[in-house]
Coordinates of C-alpha atoms in Angstrom, one line a residue:
Chain A
M1 CA 38.4 3.3 -9.1
D2 CA 36.0 2.5 -12.0
I3 CA 34.8 5.7 -13.5
F4 CA 31.3 4.3 -14.0
L5 CA 31.1 3.3 -10.3
L6 CA 32.2 6.8 -9.4
E7 CA 29.5 8.2 -11.6
A8 CA 27.0 6.0 -9.9
I9 CA 28.1 7.2 -6.5
V10 CA 27.9 10.9 -7.5
N11 CA 24.4 10.3 -9.1
G12 CA 23.4 8.6 -5.9
I13 CA 24.3 11.7 -3.9
L14 CA 22.3 13.8 -6.4
L15 CA 19.3 11.5 -6.1
G16 CA 19.6 11.6 -2.4
G17 CA 18.9 15.4 -2.4
V18 CA 15.5 14.9 -4.0
L19 CA 14.6 12.0 -1.8
A20 CA 15.7 14.0 1.2
L21 CA 13.4 16.8 0.3
L22 CA 10.4 14.3 -0.1
A23 CA 11.3 12.7 3.3
L24 CA 11.5 16.2 4.9
G25 CA 7.9 17.0 4.0
L26 CA 6.5 13.7 5.1
N27 CA 8.6 13.7 8.3
L28 CA 7.4 17.2 9.2
I29 CA 3.8 16.1 8.9
F30 CA 4.4 12.9 10.8
G31 CA 6.4 14.6 13.6
V32 CA 3.9 17.3 14.2
I33 CA 0.5 15.8 13.4
D34 CA 1.4 12.1 13.9
V35 CA -0.1 11.2 10.6
V36 CA 1.4 9.3 7.6
W37 CA 0.2 10.7 4.3
I38 CA 0.4 7.6 2.2
A39 CA -0.7 9.6 -0.8
Y40 CA 2.3 12.0 -0.5
A41 CA 3.9 11.0 -3.7
E42 CA 0.6 11.4 -5.5
L43 CA 0.5 15.0 -4.4
V44 CA 3.9 15.4 -6.0
M45 CA 2.4 13.9 -9.2
I46 CA -0.4 16.5 -9.1
G47 CA 2.3 19.2 -8.9
M48 CA 4.2 17.7 -11.9
Y49 CA 1.0 17.6 -14.0
A50 CA 0.3 21.2 -13.0
I51 CA 3.7 22.3 -14.2
Y52 CA 3.4 20.3 -17.4
W53 CA 0.1 21.8 -18.3
L54 CA 0.9 25.4 -17.4
H55 CA 4.3 25.3 -19.2
V56 CA 3.6 23.1 -22.2
F57 CA -0.1 23.7 -22.8
Y58 CA -0.6 27.3 -21.8
G59 CA 3.0 28.4 -22.5
W60 CA 3.7 29.8 -19.1
P61 CA 7.4 30.4 -18.3
L62 CA 8.7 27.4 -16.4
L63 CA 9.5 29.3 -13.2
A64 CA 6.0 30.8 -13.0
A65 CA 4.5 27.3 -13.5
C66 CA 6.7 26.0 -10.7
A67 CA 5.7 28.7 -8.4
V68 CA 2.0 28.0 -9.0
A69 CA 2.6 24.3 -8.6
I70 CA 4.3 24.8 -5.2
L71 CA 1.4 27.1 -4.0
G72 CA -1.2 24.7 -5.5
V73 CA 0.2 21.6 -3.8
A74 CA 0.5 23.6 -0.5
L75 CA -3.2 24.4 -0.8
A76 CA -3.9 20.7 -1.6
G77 CA -2.0 19.9 1.6
V78 CA -4.3 22.2 3.6
L79 CA -7.3 20.5 2.0
V80 CA -6.0 17.0 2.8
H81 CA -5.8 18.0 6.4
R82 CA -9.1 19.8 6.6
L83 CA -11.2 17.3 4.7
I84 CA -9.5 14.0 5.5
I85 CA -7.3 14.1 8.5
A86 CA -9.1 16.6 10.8
P87 CA -12.4 14.6 11.1
I88 CA -10.6 11.5 12.3
L89 CA -7.6 13.0 14.1
D90 CA -8.7 11.5 17.4
T91 CA -9.0 7.9 16.1
A92 CA -6.2 5.4 15.8
P93 CA -3.4 6.7 13.6
I94 CA -3.7 3.8 11.2
N95 CA -7.2 5.1 10.1
Q96 CA -5.6 8.3 8.9
L97 CA -3.0 6.4 6.9
L98 CA -5.7 4.3 5.3
A99 CA -7.9 7.4 4.6
T100 CA -5.0 9.0 2.7
G101 CA -4.8 5.6 0.9
G102 CA -8.2 6.4 -0.5
L103 CA -6.8 9.7 -1.6
L104 CA -4.0 7.8 -3.4
F105 CA -6.6 5.8 -5.4
F106 CA -8.6 9.0 -6.1
L107 CA -5.6 11.1 -7.3
Q108 CA -4.2 8.2 -9.4
S109 CA -7.5 7.6 -11.2
L110 CA -8.3 11.3 -11.5
A111 CA -5.0 11.8 -13.3
T112 CA -5.8 8.8 -15.6
L113 CA -9.2 10.3 -16.2
L114 CA -8.0 13.8 -17.0
F115 CA -4.7 13.1 -18.7
G116 CA -4.7 9.5 -19.8
T117 CA -1.9 7.1 -19.2
N118 CA 0.6 8.7 -21.6
F119 CA 4.0 9.6 -20.4
R120 CA 4.5 13.3 -20.7
N121 CA 7.6 15.4 -20.3
I122 CA 8.1 19.1 -20.5
G123 CA 10.6 18.7 -23.3
L124 CA 13.3 20.8 -21.7
K125 CA 16.8 19.7 -22.8
L126 CA 19.2 20.6 -20.1
P127 CA 22.9 20.2 -20.8
I128 CA 25.0 17.3 -19.7
I129 CA 28.0 18.3 -17.6
E130 CA 31.3 16.6 -18.2
I131 CA 33.7 16.4 -15.3
G132 CA 36.8 14.4 -16.1
D133 CA 35.3 11.3 -17.8
M134 CA 32.1 11.5 -15.9
F135 CA 28.8 12.6 -17.4
L136 CA 26.4 14.3 -14.9
S137 CA 22.9 15.5 -15.6
Y138 CA 22.5 19.2 -15.1
A139 CA 18.9 18.7 -14.0
R140 CA 20.0 16.3 -11.3
L141 CA 22.7 18.7 -10.1
M142 CA 20.2 21.5 -10.0
A143 CA 17.6 19.4 -8.2
F144 CA 20.3 18.5 -5.6
V145 CA 21.2 22.1 -5.0
V146 CA 17.6 23.3 -4.7
A147 CA 16.7 20.4 -2.4
V148 CA 19.6 21.2 -0.1
L149 CA 18.7 24.9 -0.1
G150 CA 15.1 24.0 0.6
A151 CA 16.2 21.9 3.6
I152 CA 18.3 24.7 4.9
L153 CA 15.5 27.2 4.6
L154 CA 13.1 24.8 6.4
W155 CA 15.7 24.4 9.2
L156 CA 16.1 28.2 9.5
F157 CA 12.3 28.6 9.6
L158 CA 11.9 26.0 12.3
S159 CA 14.7 27.2 14.4
R160 CA 14.6 31.0 14.0
T161 CA 10.9 32.0 13.8
F162 CA 8.2 32.0 16.4
T163 CA 5.9 29.9 14.3
G164 CA 8.8 27.4 13.7
T165 CA 9.4 27.2 17.4
A166 CA 5.7 26.6 18.0
I167 CA 5.7 23.8 15.4
R168 CA 8.7 22.1 17.1
A169 CA 7.0 22.6 20.5
I170 CA 3.8 20.9 19.3
A171 CA 5.8 18.0 18.0
Q172 CA 7.3 17.5 21.4
D173 CA 4.1 17.8 23.5
R174 CA 0.6 18.3 22.1
Q175 CA -1.2 18.7 25.4
I176 CA 1.0 21.0 27.2
M177 CA 1.6 23.4 24.3
G178 CA -2.2 23.9 23.9
L179 CA -2.1 25.2 27.5
M180 CA 0.9 27.5 26.7
G181 CA -1.2 29.4 24.2
V182 CA -0.1 27.6 21.0
E183 CA -3.2 26.8 18.9
P184 CA -2.6 23.2 17.7
K185 CA -5.2 23.4 14.9
R186 CA -3.5 26.4 13.4
V187 CA -0.1 24.8 13.6
Y188 CA -1.5 21.6 12.0
L189 CA -2.7 23.7 9.0
I190 CA 0.6 25.5 8.7
V191 CA 2.5 22.2 8.8
S192 CA 0.1 20.7 6.2
A193 CA 0.7 23.6 3.9
L194 CA 4.5 23.4 4.5
G195 CA 4.4 19.6 3.8
G196 CA 2.4 20.2 0.6
G197 CA 4.7 23.0 -0.4
L198 CA 7.7 20.7 -0.1
A199 CA 5.9 18.1 -2.2
G200 CA 5.3 20.9 -4.8
L201 CA 9.0 21.8 -4.7
A202 CA 9.9 18.2 -5.2
A203 CA 7.5 18.1 -8.2
C204 CA 9.4 21.0 -9.8
L205 CA 12.7 19.1 -9.4
L206 CA 11.4 15.8 -10.5
V207 CA 9.6 17.1 -13.6
L208 CA 12.9 18.2 -15.0
Q209 CA 14.2 14.6 -14.8
Y210 CA 11.3 12.3 -15.3
D211 CA 8.2 11.9 -17.5
V212 CA 5.0 12.4 -15.6
H213 CA 2.3 9.7 -15.7
P214 CA -0.6 8.7 -13.3
Y215 CA 1.4 6.0 -11.6
I216 CA 4.7 7.8 -11.1
G217 CA 3.9 8.2 -7.4
L218 CA 4.3 4.4 -7.0
S219 CA 7.9 4.6 -8.2
F220 CA 9.2 6.8 -5.4
G221 CA 6.4 6.8 -2.8
P222 CA 7.2 3.6 -1.0
I223 CA 11.0 4.4 -0.9
T224 CA 10.2 7.7 0.7
F225 CA 8.2 6.0 3.5
M226 CA 11.0 3.6 4.1
I227 CA 13.5 6.5 4.3
C228 CA 11.3 8.3 6.9
V229 CA 10.9 5.1 9.0
L230 CA 14.6 4.4 8.7
G231 CA 15.5 7.9 9.9
G232 CA 12.9 7.5 12.7
L233 CA 9.4 8.8 11.7
G234 CA 9.3 12.5 12.5
N235 CA 13.1 12.8 12.9
L236 CA 13.9 15.4 10.2
L237 CA 17.7 15.1 10.4
G238 CA 17.5 11.3 10.5
G239 CA 15.3 11.2 7.4
F240 CA 17.7 13.5 5.7
V241 CA 20.7 11.3 6.3
A242 CA 18.7 8.1 5.6
A243 CA 17.7 9.5 2.2
F244 CA 21.4 9.7 1.1
I245 CA 22.0 6.2 2.4
M246 CA 19.1 4.7 0.4
A247 CA 19.9 6.7 -2.7
Q248 CA 23.4 5.3 -2.5
I249 CA 22.1 1.8 -2.3
I250 CA 19.8 2.4 -5.2
S251 CA 22.4 4.0 -7.4
V252 CA 25.3 1.8 -6.7
G253 CA 23.0 -1.3 -6.7
G254 CA 21.7 -0.3 -10.1
F255 CA 25.3 -0.2 -11.3
F256 CA 26.0 -3.7 -10.2
F257 CA 22.6 -5.2 -10.8
S258 CA 19.4 -4.0 -12.5
I259 CA 17.5 -1.0 -11.3
E260 CA 14.6 -3.2 -9.8
M261 CA 17.2 -5.3 -8.0
S262 CA 18.7 -2.2 -6.5
Y263 CA 15.3 -1.2 -5.1
V264 CA 14.8 -4.7 -3.8
L265 CA 18.2 -4.3 -2.1
A266 CA 17.1 -1.0 -0.6
F267 CA 13.9 -2.5 0.8
V268 CA 15.6 -5.6 2.2
F269 CA 18.2 -3.3 3.8
F270 CA 15.3 -1.4 5.3
I271 CA 13.6 -4.5 6.6
V272 CA 16.9 -5.9 8.1
L273 CA 17.7 -2.5 9.8
M274 CA 14.2 -2.3 11.2
F275 CA 15.0 -5.4 13.3
V276 CA 18.3 -4.1 14.5
K277 CA 17.0 -0.6 15.2
P278 CA 13.2 -0.6 15.2
Q279 CA 12.9 3.1 16.2
G280 CA 15.1 4.2 13.3
L281 CA 18.8 4.5 12.6
F282 CA 19.4 7.3 14.9
S283 CA 17.5 6.2 18.0
K284 CA 19.3 6.0 21.2
Chain B
M1 CA -27.2 -17.0 20.0
S2 CA -26.1 -20.6 19.8
D3 CA -23.6 -21.5 17.2
R4 CA -25.7 -24.3 15.9
G5 CA -28.6 -22.1 15.3
R6 CA -26.4 -19.6 13.4
F7 CA -24.7 -22.2 11.2
L8 CA -27.7 -24.1 10.1
P9 CA -28.9 -21.3 7.8
L10 CA -25.4 -20.7 6.5
G11 CA -25.0 -24.4 5.7
A12 CA -28.3 -24.4 3.9
A13 CA -27.3 -21.3 1.9
A14 CA -23.9 -22.8 1.0
L15 CA -25.6 -26.0 -0.2
A16 CA -28.0 -23.9 -2.3
L17 CA -25.1 -21.9 -3.7
A18 CA -23.3 -25.1 -4.6
L19 CA -26.2 -26.1 -6.8
V20 CA -26.2 -22.8 -8.8
P21 CA -23.8 -23.9 -11.5
L22 CA -26.0 -26.9 -12.4
F23 CA -28.7 -24.5 -13.8
G24 CA -26.2 -23.2 -16.3
P25 CA -26.2 -19.5 -15.5
P26 CA -24.6 -17.1 -18.1
S27 CA -20.8 -17.1 -18.3
Y28 CA -20.7 -13.5 -17.1
V29 CA -22.6 -14.3 -14.0
M30 CA -20.4 -17.2 -13.2
H31 CA -17.3 -15.1 -13.8
M32 CA -18.6 -12.5 -11.3
A33 CA -19.5 -15.2 -8.8
V34 CA -16.1 -16.9 -8.9
Q35 CA -14.4 -13.5 -8.4
I36 CA -16.6 -12.6 -5.5
L37 CA -16.0 -16.0 -3.8
L38 CA -12.2 -15.9 -4.3
W39 CA -11.9 -12.2 -3.2
S40 CA -14.2 -12.9 -0.3
F41 CA -11.8 -15.6 0.8
I42 CA -8.8 -13.3 0.5
Y43 CA -10.4 -10.4 2.2
T44 CA -11.5 -12.7 5.0
A45 CA -8.0 -13.9 5.3
W46 CA -6.7 -10.4 5.7
S47 CA -9.4 -9.5 8.3
I48 CA -8.5 -12.5 10.4
M49 CA -5.5 -10.5 11.6
G50 CA -6.7 -7.0 10.6
R51 CA -9.5 -7.1 13.2
F52 CA -7.0 -7.3 16.0
G53 CA -5.3 -4.0 15.0
L54 CA -2.7 -5.7 12.9
V55 CA -3.1 -3.7 9.7
S56 CA -0.9 -5.3 7.2
L57 CA 0.0 -3.8 3.8
G58 CA 2.1 -6.9 3.2
H59 CA -0.7 -9.0 1.8
G60 CA 0.2 -8.0 -1.7
A61 CA 3.3 -10.0 -1.2
F62 CA 1.5 -13.1 0.2
L63 CA -0.9 -13.0 -2.7
G64 CA 1.8 -12.5 -5.3
I65 CA 3.9 -15.4 -3.9
G66 CA 0.9 -17.7 -3.7
M67 CA 0.2 -16.9 -7.4
Y68 CA 3.6 -16.9 -8.9
V69 CA 5.2 -19.9 -7.2
P70 CA 2.8 -22.6 -8.7
A71 CA 2.7 -20.8 -12.1
L72 CA 6.5 -20.6 -12.3
L73 CA 7.0 -24.2 -11.2
W74 CA 4.4 -25.3 -13.8
N75 CA 5.9 -23.3 -16.7
L76 CA 9.6 -24.0 -16.0
Y77 CA 9.5 -27.6 -14.7
G78 CA 6.0 -28.9 -15.4
V79 CA 5.4 -29.3 -11.6
T80 CA 1.8 -29.8 -10.9
P81 CA 0.0 -27.0 -8.9
W82 CA -0.9 -29.7 -6.4
L83 CA 2.7 -29.4 -5.3
G84 CA 3.3 -25.9 -6.4
I85 CA 0.5 -24.4 -4.4
P86 CA 1.6 -25.8 -1.0
L87 CA 5.1 -24.6 -1.8
G88 CA 3.8 -21.2 -2.5
V89 CA 1.8 -21.1 0.7
L90 CA 4.9 -22.3 2.6
L91 CA 7.0 -19.5 1.1
A92 CA 4.4 -16.9 1.9
V93 CA 4.3 -18.2 5.5
L94 CA 8.1 -18.1 5.7
S95 CA 8.1 -14.5 4.5
A96 CA 5.4 -13.6 7.0
L97 CA 7.5 -15.2 9.7
V98 CA 10.6 -13.3 8.7
I99 CA 8.7 -10.0 8.9
G100 CA 6.3 -10.8 11.7
W101 CA 8.5 -12.3 14.3
P102 CA 10.9 -9.4 14.7
C103 CA 8.1 -6.9 14.3
F104 CA 6.1 -8.4 17.2
R105 CA 9.1 -9.0 19.4
L106 CA 10.2 -5.4 19.0
K107 CA 6.7 -4.1 19.4
V108 CA 6.5 -2.6 15.9
V109 CA 2.8 -1.6 15.8
G110 CA 0.3 0.7 14.1
H111 CA 1.6 2.6 11.2
Y112 CA 5.1 1.4 11.7
F113 CA 3.9 -2.1 11.2
A114 CA 1.9 -1.0 8.1
L115 CA 5.0 0.6 6.6
V116 CA 7.3 -2.3 7.3
T117 CA 4.9 -4.7 5.7
L118 CA 4.6 -2.3 2.8
A119 CA 8.3 -2.8 2.3
L120 CA 7.7 -6.6 2.0
T121 CA 5.1 -6.0 -0.6
E122 CA 7.4 -3.8 -2.7
V123 CA 10.2 -6.5 -2.4
A124 CA 7.8 -9.0 -3.8
R125 CA 6.6 -6.8 -6.7
L126 CA 10.1 -5.6 -7.7
S127 CA 11.6 -9.1 -7.4
I128 CA 8.9 -10.4 -9.8
I129 CA 9.6 -7.5 -12.2
A130 CA 13.4 -8.0 -11.9
A131 CA 13.1 -11.7 -12.7
R132 CA 11.5 -10.8 -16.1
D133 CA 13.3 -13.6 -17.9
I134 CA 11.0 -16.1 -16.2
T135 CA 8.1 -14.0 -15.0
G136 CA 7.6 -11.7 -18.0
G137 CA 8.2 -8.7 -15.8
S138 CA 5.5 -5.9 -15.9
L139 CA 3.9 -7.6 -18.9
G140 CA 2.7 -10.4 -16.8
M141 CA 2.7 -14.1 -17.5
T142 CA 0.3 -16.9 -18.4
P143 CA 0.6 -20.5 -17.1
K144 CA 1.1 -22.8 -20.0
P145 CA -2.4 -24.1 -21.1
V146 CA -3.0 -27.8 -21.3
P147 CA -4.5 -29.1 -24.6
G148 CA -8.2 -29.1 -24.4
G149 CA -8.0 -26.7 -21.4
H150 CA -9.4 -29.2 -18.9
S151 CA -7.0 -31.0 -16.5
W152 CA -7.1 -31.8 -12.8
W153 CA -3.4 -32.4 -13.0
A154 CA -2.8 -28.8 -14.1
L155 CA -5.8 -27.4 -12.2
Q156 CA -7.1 -25.8 -15.4
F157 CA -10.7 -25.9 -16.3
V158 CA -12.7 -24.4 -19.2
D159 CA -15.9 -24.8 -17.3
K160 CA -16.2 -22.0 -14.7
A161 CA -18.3 -24.3 -12.5
Y162 CA -15.2 -26.0 -11.2
F163 CA -13.7 -22.7 -10.1
F164 CA -17.0 -21.8 -8.6
W165 CA -16.9 -24.9 -6.4
I166 CA -13.3 -24.4 -5.5
G167 CA -14.1 -20.8 -4.6
L168 CA -17.1 -21.8 -2.6
G169 CA -15.0 -24.4 -0.7
L170 CA -12.2 -21.9 0.0
W171 CA -14.7 -19.2 1.1
L172 CA -16.3 -21.6 3.6
F173 CA -12.8 -22.7 4.7
G174 CA -12.0 -19.1 5.4
L175 CA -15.1 -18.6 7.5
W176 CA -14.3 -21.8 9.3
A177 CA -10.8 -20.5 10.1
W178 CA -12.3 -17.2 11.3
R179 CA -14.5 -19.2 13.7
A180 CA -11.6 -21.4 14.8
V181 CA -9.6 -18.3 15.8
D182 CA -12.7 -17.0 17.6
R183 CA -13.3 -20.2 19.5
S184 CA -9.8 -20.9 20.6
M185 CA -8.5 -18.9 23.5
R186 CA -6.8 -16.7 20.9
N187 CA -9.7 -14.3 20.3
P188 CA -10.1 -12.8 23.8
A189 CA -6.3 -12.7 24.2
L190 CA -5.8 -11.0 20.9
E191 CA -8.5 -8.5 21.7
A192 CA -6.7 -7.8 24.9
I193 CA -3.5 -7.2 23.0
A194 CA -5.2 -4.9 20.5
E195 CA -6.6 -3.0 23.5
D196 CA -3.4 -2.7 25.5
E197 CA -0.4 -4.7 24.6
T198 CA 1.6 -4.0 27.8
A199 CA -1.3 -4.9 30.1
A200 CA -2.0 -8.0 28.1
A201 CA 1.7 -9.1 28.5
A202 CA 1.5 -8.3 32.2
I203 CA -1.4 -10.8 32.8
G204 CA 0.6 -13.5 31.1
I205 CA -0.5 -13.4 27.5
G206 CA 2.1 -14.5 25.1
V207 CA 1.8 -11.4 22.9
T208 CA 4.5 -12.2 20.3
R209 CA 3.4 -15.8 19.8
L210 CA -0.3 -15.1 19.5
K211 CA 0.2 -12.2 17.0
L212 CA 2.6 -14.4 15.0
E213 CA 0.1 -17.3 14.9
V214 CA -2.7 -15.2 13.6
T215 CA -0.4 -13.5 11.1
L216 CA 0.9 -16.8 9.7
I217 CA -2.7 -18.1 9.4
S218 CA -3.7 -15.0 7.5
A219 CA -0.6 -15.1 5.2
A220 CA -1.2 -18.8 4.4
L221 CA -4.9 -18.3 3.5
T222 CA -4.0 -15.2 1.4
A223 CA -1.4 -17.2 -0.6
L224 CA -3.9 -20.0 -1.1
G225 CA -6.4 -17.5 -2.4
G226 CA -3.8 -16.0 -4.7
A227 CA -3.0 -19.4 -6.1
A228 CA -6.6 -20.1 -6.8
M229 CA -7.0 -16.7 -8.4
G230 CA -4.0 -17.3 -10.6
Q231 CA -5.3 -20.7 -11.7
Y232 CA -8.7 -19.1 -12.5
L233 CA -7.5 -16.0 -14.3
Q234 CA -4.6 -17.7 -16.1
Y235 CA -2.9 -14.4 -16.1
L236 CA -0.5 -13.0 -13.5
N237 CA 0.7 -9.4 -13.3
P238 CA 3.0 -7.9 -10.6
E239 CA 1.4 -4.5 -10.8
T240 CA -2.1 -5.8 -10.1
H241 CA -1.4 -8.9 -8.0
A242 CA 1.5 -7.7 -5.9
G243 CA 2.5 -4.3 -4.6
I244 CA 0.9 -1.4 -2.8
G245 CA -2.2 -1.1 -5.0
I246 CA -3.5 -4.6 -4.3
S247 CA -2.6 -4.3 -0.6
L248 CA -4.7 -1.2 -0.3
Q249 CA -7.5 -2.8 -2.3
I250 CA -7.6 -5.7 0.2
V251 CA -7.6 -3.4 3.2
F252 CA -10.4 -1.2 1.8
A253 CA -12.7 -3.9 0.8
A254 CA -12.4 -5.4 4.3
I255 CA -13.0 -2.0 5.9
A256 CA -16.0 -1.2 3.7
G257 CA -17.7 -4.5 4.4
G258 CA -16.7 -4.5 8.1
M259 CA -13.5 -6.3 9.2
Y260 CA -14.8 -7.0 12.7
A261 CA -17.6 -9.3 11.6
M262 CA -17.2 -12.7 10.0
L263 CA -19.3 -11.9 6.9
G264 CA -18.0 -8.3 6.7
P265 CA -15.1 -9.0 4.2
T266 CA -17.6 -11.0 2.1
V267 CA -20.0 -8.1 2.0
G268 CA -16.9 -5.9 1.1
A269 CA -16.1 -8.2 -1.8
V270 CA -19.6 -8.1 -3.2
L271 CA -19.8 -4.4 -2.8
T272 CA -16.5 -3.5 -4.4
L273 CA -16.9 -5.9 -7.3
V274 CA -20.5 -5.0 -8.1
L275 CA -19.6 -1.3 -7.7
T276 CA -16.6 -1.7 -10.1
E277 CA -18.7 -3.5 -12.6
A278 CA -21.6 -1.1 -12.4
L279 CA -19.2 1.9 -12.9
R280 CA -17.5 0.1 -15.7
I281 CA -20.8 -0.5 -17.5
A282 CA -22.0 3.1 -16.7
F283 CA -18.9 4.8 -18.0
G284 CA -17.7 2.2 -20.5
T285 CA -14.1 2.3 -21.6
T286 CA -14.3 5.9 -22.7
L287 CA -13.6 7.3 -19.3
I288 CA -10.8 5.2 -18.0
G289 CA -10.2 5.9 -14.3
A290 CA -13.7 7.2 -13.6
A291 CA -14.7 4.1 -11.6
N292 CA -11.6 4.3 -9.4
T293 CA -12.1 8.0 -8.7
I294 CA -15.5 7.3 -7.2
Y295 CA -14.1 4.2 -5.4
G296 CA -11.3 6.3 -3.8
V297 CA -13.8 8.9 -2.5
L298 CA -16.0 6.2 -1.1
L299 CA -13.1 4.7 0.7
I300 CA -12.3 8.0 2.4
L301 CA -15.9 8.5 3.4
F302 CA -16.1 4.9 4.8
I303 CA -13.1 5.4 7.0
I304 CA -14.3 8.8 8.2
F305 CA -18.0 8.0 8.8
M306 CA -18.3 4.2 9.0
P307 CA -15.0 2.7 10.3
R308 CA -16.7 -0.5 11.3
G309 CA -18.1 -1.0 7.7
I310 CA -21.5 -1.9 6.5
V311 CA -21.9 -5.1 8.5
G312 CA -20.7 -3.2 11.6
L313 CA -23.3 -0.6 11.1
I314 CA -26.1 -3.2 10.6
E315 CA -25.0 -4.9 13.8
E316 CA -25.0 -1.6 15.7
R317 CA -28.6 -0.9 14.5
L318 CA -29.8 -4.4 15.4
R319 CA -28.3 -4.1 18.8
A320 CA -29.8 -0.7 19.4
R321 CA -33.2 -2.1 18.4
G322 CA -32.7 -5.0 20.7
A323 CA -31.9 -2.7 23.6
K324 CA -35.0 -0.7 23.0
A325 CA -37.4 -3.7 22.8

């Protein structure tokens, strides 16, 4: 097989890890609160800027900056829920999607206002790994490993802890679980913090590979939504698998065509599949 | 209220408006007026389906298709926009059909529908960027100007008055289309569908067909508005005229004005354009992004506190007063 094609496939798997992490956070929020945060990728952008400024401007060690970014975006997640989602939780779900759309505008232009439209990167030069004749980016490999570890941790939390069980129970039945002594409001806040935290973690992994700028959310936001819908909105495992499928289309498509065409392919694949399996790839 | 009584003042107002360019207002005022008219038309086109719970984020695609098809045909083959615009509208309607028909058959609704249509918008934006050899990619493109700048054949005019009249005509056409949907049996049926789709189907309403009809009308009008906008601006850009940003902008202006009332989207267009201009003048170019920050916050507040928009609120107040009297 062509070595460059193989390289594209491996890179696709690595990209899939980060996309899977993004999809997990969004899916968790959707599955439990029944809300689509259309500004999810913009929260990631805020995290990336936080890391950039703490690390480059204030000279913090990278790991400390990342930790603060994760906590900061988790807090932002709580605020999004308290300030935007909670007041309109009882109205049609589309209202919540659109309200977070207002947040998307706000965060994008706030970033432009504060940081300008320059592309900024943290200037970290990670080595390139050579396997056989393939060149792989260390940053991508690390992102993949951390993303998978994050997913496993989330799974352990959801399946092994009381809070995790309560979260899964709420996702299954809002009304009944309230009667069983689970406080939905508290669970919603925890889930929003978790979703935000996952966005923060994704920010740490993305800032190693990409320059940050106010519109970066647009380059991986839409694809994340498609992944979630493809996996079945709220279906964590489905989203996880769908992320790797989409990443493969993007990476291998980029090898054969241009990078934009590969995204077009991914979206067209999504649209076609919606008609074959409207409730997601893994619906029965 | 009788229809005739309601339309007489509107007709008089339209006639008065049509005379405005004859008094030679400043170019800046004309520029704002043309933009308000064209965006009003586009927002009205979106609301024609949006008011029935069909919240589409795919209108960025229809707008972009309507803009780019005539411009590309003109630049590459010298085809007149008189032919290019209908082709663009046709292509937009076809893409609406490709997305809409399966969506409505399979009962893809609510935020699922919004996200599927968002995919269509991204396909349009990325395709335009990918075809950068002919579209100029993210840098945008300009339809080839005619010598002298004035030509009916090329639909290019130096004098903004022509676009004012075109915009006025389109805007009135949009309001007429809104009324036409209202007057046909479609409106009560579509409202029933928005309320409860299964129940509507049970009493014999052709859910799929009706939703599709209103979607195709909306897509066609949006593409037409996009074409006019492209001819007026003489500059097309995939980032600002296709994609998620413009789709959300359309939705928000419609919501802010009030998407359930005929003049709501128009009020939304006036509001958002005046606001954007006011903020631009207030902050100048030193604080890029300041205007949109305020815009974003306002949109969130609107959705939380005034989901029926300004016109919806006014209607509510009037009704309350009427009930008291």
